[in-house]
Amino acid sequence: MDSPDDPLSSLAPLLQVRPVLDDLCEFGGRWASPHAAAGGPGWAYFHIVARGECELESPGHPPLRLQAGDVLLLPHGDPHVMRARPGATGIPAGTGKAYRNAIRHRASLGVEPDTEIICGRLQFEAAGESLLIATLPDRILLRGPGGPDAARTRLLLEAIRDELDADGAGAAAIAIHLASALFVMMLRAHLGADGASGGLLRLLGYRPTARAVLAMLRDPARPWTLDELAARAATSRATLVRAFRAAAGCPPLAFLTDLRLGLARRQLLRGGAAAQVAAEVGYQSESALSRAMHRRHGLRPGELRRGAEAAGGPQ
C-alpha cells in the first residue's frame, strides 16, 4: 500500500544510488585539495568530515565552512576545492599506498593531521538524471552537530569510519551501504527544509502529487491519462495540473515523458535492446521511442549507445 506521507521510502529503491568510497584524507597545516568534475552526468561528490574543520570553495558560491560531523553533497559533481582555511594553498602529498579495503589513503607529510575527511562519489543509476539531479541545488549540507538528525548522523558516520578501519570480510560493502542510508537522510533533511528546491523532491513533498509521481515510477509503461493520475492523487485534474506546474514547471503528462525517456536512456546505456526498452517504458514501438528521444535529447537510441561505447563502454 502506498504511503504518500513517506514518499522517500517508496522512492529510495527506485533511485538506485551507488556510492563509491574513494579516499580517506588526513590533512594538517595549510592544505588544499582540488577536485575536477566528478565524471559526467549522473555523478555527484560527497564529503564526510569525520574530524576537524575545513572549507569548501566552488565557482559561483561563497565559501562554506564545514566541521566534524557535517556531510556535504554536490549533486551535479561540480569542480571544487577543499581547504584548511581561506587562502590555504598546497596540495597534500599522498602516501601512494592503498588504504584498507581498497580505499586510498591521502595524508599530509611532515605535519600532524588535524582534519579527517571521507571523500567519495554517488552514481544515480535510475529514474533519469533529468528527474533527480536537475531538481537538486548545487550543494546539500547535512549539519552534524545540532542538526535534527545529529544523533543518527553521528552513529552512521562512526559506523562508516569503523568499517573503513576494519579488516573483516565485506567491510567496504558495509560502508557503502551505510553511505546509501546517509544519502537518504540527506534527501529527507533537504525535503523538509524551508525553501527546498522544486521539481521531483517538491512533488514528493505534497501528498496528491506524491501519489501521482509514485504511480508513474512504479509503472511507467502504463498508458496513463490525466484522469487516471488525478484519481490516484485523489484530486481534480485541474488541481493536479496546477500542482505539477508549480513544483516541476510542467504538467503531469510532460513529467511522465521525462520519466520514460530517463529510464529508457539508462536501460539503453546498459545494453538493452531498443525494441524491448521501448515496450518497458511505455512506447508502442522502437521508432516511437527513437523519435521522442531525438526531439528531447537530439540523439536516437543507436547514437546514444555508440557515444557511450566511444566513452568507454556501457555505464
C-alpha positions as MATLAB code, in Angstrom:
seq = 'MDSPDDPLSSLAPLLQVRPVLDDLCEFGGRWASPHAAAGGPGWAYFHIVARGECELESPGHPPLRLQAGDVLLLPHGDPHVMRARPGATGIPAGTGKAYRNAIRHRASLGVEPDTEIICGRLQFEAAGESLLIATLPDRILLRGPGGPDAARTRLLLEAIRDELDADGAGAAAIAIHLASALFVMMLRAHLGADGASGGLLRLLGYRPTARAVLAMLRDPARPWTLDELAARAATSRATLVRAFRAAAGCPPLAFLTDLRLGLARRQLLRGGAAAQVAAEVGYQSESALSRAMHRRHGLRPGELRRGAEAAGGPQ';
ca = [
       0.000    0.000    0.000;
       1.300    3.449   -0.873;
       2.456    5.720    1.912;
       2.194    9.239    0.491;
       3.276   10.778    3.786;
       6.609    8.945    3.456;
       7.475    9.318   -0.229;
      11.213    8.823    0.200;
      10.699    5.273    1.484;
       8.899    4.470   -1.743;
      11.317    6.377   -3.950;
      14.619    5.213   -2.454;
      14.610    1.717   -4.052;
      13.823    3.285   -7.414;
      16.726    5.739   -7.258;
      19.378    3.002   -7.154;
      22.099    5.312   -5.918;
      25.525    3.660   -5.937;
      28.090    5.208   -3.574;
      31.794    4.913   -4.349;
      34.205    5.474   -1.466;
      37.397    6.961   -2.905;
      39.630    8.490   -0.233;
      40.264    8.697    3.451;
      42.105   12.008    3.865;
      44.131   13.018    6.918;
      45.394   16.558    6.437;
      47.247   19.082    8.540;
      48.809   22.510    8.079;
      47.907   24.765    5.134;
      46.465   22.245    2.730;
      44.235   22.485   -0.321;
      42.735   19.579   -2.249;
      41.238   20.342   -5.706;
      38.596   18.113   -7.286;
      37.806   18.109  -11.007;
      34.298   17.428  -12.319;
      33.060   14.082  -10.997;
      32.811   12.293  -14.335;
      29.780   13.281  -16.364;
      26.002   13.358  -15.890;
      24.728   11.145  -13.121;
      27.764   11.532  -10.845;
      27.865   13.519   -7.618;
      30.520   14.200   -4.985;
      30.160   13.763   -1.251;
      32.484   14.642    1.626;
      32.109   13.460    5.215;
      34.053   15.488    7.773;
      34.996   12.924   10.405;
      37.326   15.193   12.403;
      38.434   18.816   12.454;
      37.293   21.638   10.169;
      37.725   22.638    6.546;
      36.277   24.895    3.880;
      34.634   24.283    0.518;
      35.221   26.624   -2.408;
      33.220   26.176   -5.617;
      32.604   28.512   -8.568;
      29.651   30.843   -8.183;
      29.177   30.278   -4.458;
      30.572   31.787   -1.260;
      32.970   29.625    0.762;
      31.283   27.121    3.053;
      32.819   26.221    6.400;
      32.488   22.587    7.431;
      33.103   20.960   10.789;
      33.266   17.483   12.264;
      30.026   15.595   11.707;
      28.978   17.552    8.611;
      28.131   15.723    5.388;
      28.275   17.620    2.095;
      26.717   16.512   -1.196;
      27.470   18.180   -4.541;
      24.694   16.622   -6.670;
      25.998   17.884  -10.005;
      29.591   16.732   -9.476;
      30.885   20.292   -9.855;
      34.623   21.038   -9.623;
      35.631   22.399   -6.241;
      38.448   22.809   -3.743;
      38.559   21.643   -0.142;
      40.861   23.786    2.014;
      42.079   24.011    5.561;
      41.143   27.698    5.701;
      40.593   30.627    3.323;
      43.602   31.163    1.097;
      45.362   27.961    2.106;
      47.477   26.563   -0.713;
      49.397   23.415   -1.427;
      48.060   20.020   -2.451;
      48.590   17.452    0.313;
      51.082   14.753   -0.564;
      49.610   11.275   -0.735;
      51.193    8.184    0.719;
      50.865    6.399   -2.603;
      49.594    3.267   -0.835;
      46.127    1.727   -0.890;
      44.150    2.055    2.280;
      42.417   -0.955    3.799;
      39.546   -2.291    1.705;
      40.950   -0.592   -1.406;
      40.167    2.904   -0.098;
      43.025    5.266   -0.941;
      44.728    6.951    1.994;
      45.883   10.538    1.456;
      47.872   12.315    4.137;
      49.856   15.492    4.634;
      53.530   14.680    5.046;
      55.615   16.104    7.869;
      52.602   17.669    9.587;
      50.409   16.314   12.350;
      46.942   15.806   10.809;
      44.083   17.680   12.436;
      41.375   17.098    9.826;
      39.941   13.832    8.563;
      37.593   13.657    5.556;
      35.980   10.668    3.846;
      35.578   11.516    0.159;
      33.518    9.721   -2.424;
      31.074    9.891   -5.281;
      27.487    8.867   -5.926;
      26.201    7.491   -9.197;
      22.494    7.946   -9.847;
      21.662    4.744  -11.697;
      17.910    5.004  -12.323;
      14.986    7.385  -12.718;
      16.877    9.519  -15.216;
      19.273   12.326  -14.393;
      16.793   14.902  -15.652;
      14.327   13.800  -12.989;
      16.545   13.811   -9.941;
      19.716   15.789  -10.379;
      18.032   18.743  -12.049;
      15.777   19.166   -9.015;
      18.648   19.442   -6.552;
      20.655   22.546   -5.651;
      24.403   22.742   -6.231;
      25.059   21.927   -2.578;
      23.198   19.951    0.060;
      24.640   20.098    3.575;
      23.626   17.857    6.448;
      24.903   19.521    9.592;
      26.050   17.024   12.152;
      26.299   18.951   15.423;
      22.987   20.448   16.489;
      21.001   19.253   13.487;
      17.659   17.424   13.813;
      19.310   14.133   12.807;
      22.523   14.760   14.738;
      22.450   11.549   16.779;
      21.641    9.316   13.797;
      24.206   11.077   11.626;
      26.900   10.599   14.260;
      26.120    6.886   14.577;
      26.237    6.391   10.799;
      29.499    8.313   10.484;
      31.086    6.316   13.283;
      29.933    3.072   11.684;
      31.336    4.062    8.277;
      34.642    5.054    9.839;
      34.832    1.842   11.862;
      34.245   -0.266    8.749;
      36.979    1.588    6.864;
      39.340    0.694    9.706;
      38.168   -2.900    9.914;
      39.920   -5.930    8.481;
      36.756   -8.022    8.386;
      35.329   -9.513    5.216;
      32.822   -7.268    3.495;
      33.819   -4.141    5.402;
      33.905   -1.967    2.280;
      30.495   -3.238    1.148;
      29.014   -2.463    4.559;
      30.486    1.049    4.476;
      28.962    1.610    1.037;
      25.501    0.544    2.232;
      25.816    2.855    5.226;
      26.682    5.689    2.837;
      23.476    4.914    0.903;
      21.465    5.327    4.099;
      23.239    8.601    4.745;
      22.224    9.843    1.292;
      18.537    9.125    2.005;
      18.861   11.053    5.267;
      20.275   13.991    3.313;
      17.321   13.919    0.924;
      14.922   13.853    3.860;
      16.616   16.814    5.502;
      16.605   18.747    2.236;
      12.974   17.927    1.503;
      11.909   19.089    4.951;
      13.909   22.320    4.876;
      12.344   25.685    4.147;
      12.990   26.729    0.578;
      13.767   23.217   -0.646;
      14.279   23.131   -4.371;
      11.406   22.451   -6.721;
      10.973   19.566   -9.094;
      10.830   15.943   -8.063;
      11.510   16.483   -4.366;
       8.839   19.163   -4.106;
       6.381   16.904   -5.912;
       7.165   14.173   -3.404;
       6.629   16.550   -0.511;
       2.958   17.171   -1.387;
       0.569   14.255   -0.905;
      -1.507   14.459   -4.140;
       1.485   14.930   -6.428;
       3.492   12.327   -4.489;
       0.791    9.752   -5.183;
       0.827   10.562   -8.895;
       4.632   10.532   -9.147;
       4.983    7.227   -7.320;
       2.326    5.669   -9.559;
       4.303    6.741  -12.635;
       7.587    5.499  -11.195;
       6.133    2.087  -10.365;
       4.529    1.557  -13.765;
       5.990    3.898  -16.400;
       4.785    1.668  -19.253;
       1.127    2.081  -18.370;
      -0.744    4.378  -20.798;
      -1.538    6.891  -18.082;
      -4.208    9.506  -18.687;
      -4.693   12.703  -16.744;
      -7.958   11.311  -15.381;
      -6.196    8.211  -14.030;
      -3.414   10.214  -12.406;
      -5.916   12.581  -10.806;
      -7.815    9.577   -9.457;
      -4.596    8.143   -7.970;
      -3.889   11.526   -6.422;
      -7.451   11.821   -5.073;
      -7.787   15.307   -6.505;
      -9.190   17.052   -9.557;
      -7.416   17.206  -12.898;
      -7.127   20.995  -12.694;
      -5.668   20.882   -9.180;
      -3.149   18.227  -10.184;
      -2.010   20.186  -13.243;
      -1.587   23.363  -11.177;
       0.395   21.494   -8.525;
       2.734   19.920  -11.088;
       3.291   23.225  -12.857;
       4.074   24.967   -9.568;
       6.534   22.303   -8.404;
       8.121   20.978  -11.592;
       7.327   23.604  -14.216;
       5.430   21.137  -16.396;
       2.080   19.294  -16.423;
       1.829   15.656  -15.276;
       1.983   14.022  -18.707;
       5.071   16.039  -19.692;
       6.687   14.870  -16.460;
       5.774   11.297  -17.422;
       7.519   11.745  -20.775;
      10.657   12.935  -18.985;
      10.488    9.939  -16.666;
      10.122    7.469  -19.525;
      12.984    8.953  -21.510;
      15.232    8.955  -18.457;
      14.514    5.293  -17.789;
      14.985    4.438  -21.467;
      18.336    6.204  -21.564;
      19.648    4.207  -18.603;
      18.448    0.879  -19.986;
      19.920    1.601  -23.415;
      23.265    2.518  -21.871;
      23.214   -0.823  -20.073;
      22.859   -2.616  -23.390;
      19.094   -3.108  -23.555;
      17.552   -3.764  -26.968;
      15.752   -0.666  -28.202;
      12.504   -2.501  -29.008;
      12.349   -4.105  -25.561;
      13.250   -0.858  -23.810;
      10.529    0.970  -25.735;
       7.905   -1.506  -24.542;
       9.120   -1.406  -20.933;
       8.904    2.384  -20.652;
       5.612    2.891  -22.439;
       6.302    3.425  -26.148;
       4.383    1.470  -28.773;
       7.410    0.856  -30.964;
      11.152    1.331  -31.267;
      10.583    4.101  -33.814;
       8.255    5.957  -31.420;
      10.949    5.880  -28.731;
      13.568    6.972  -31.253;
      11.501    9.980  -32.318;
      10.822   11.000  -28.711;
      14.499   10.749  -27.738;
      15.561   12.748  -30.766;
      13.056   15.516  -30.002;
      14.158   15.769  -26.377;
      17.876   14.984  -26.464;
      18.890   15.271  -30.115;
      20.057   11.639  -30.146;
      18.496    8.398  -31.293;
      18.995    5.131  -29.329;
      21.769    3.854  -31.601;
      23.629    7.158  -31.420;
      23.329    7.183  -27.630;
      24.760    3.677  -27.362;
      27.616    4.387  -29.774;
      28.507    7.520  -27.823;
      28.648    5.526  -24.590;
      30.853    2.872  -26.190;
      33.218    5.537  -27.503;
      33.466    6.977  -23.986;
      34.445    3.636  -22.524;
      31.578    1.198  -22.704;
      28.099    0.887  -21.220;
      27.578    2.604  -17.907;
];
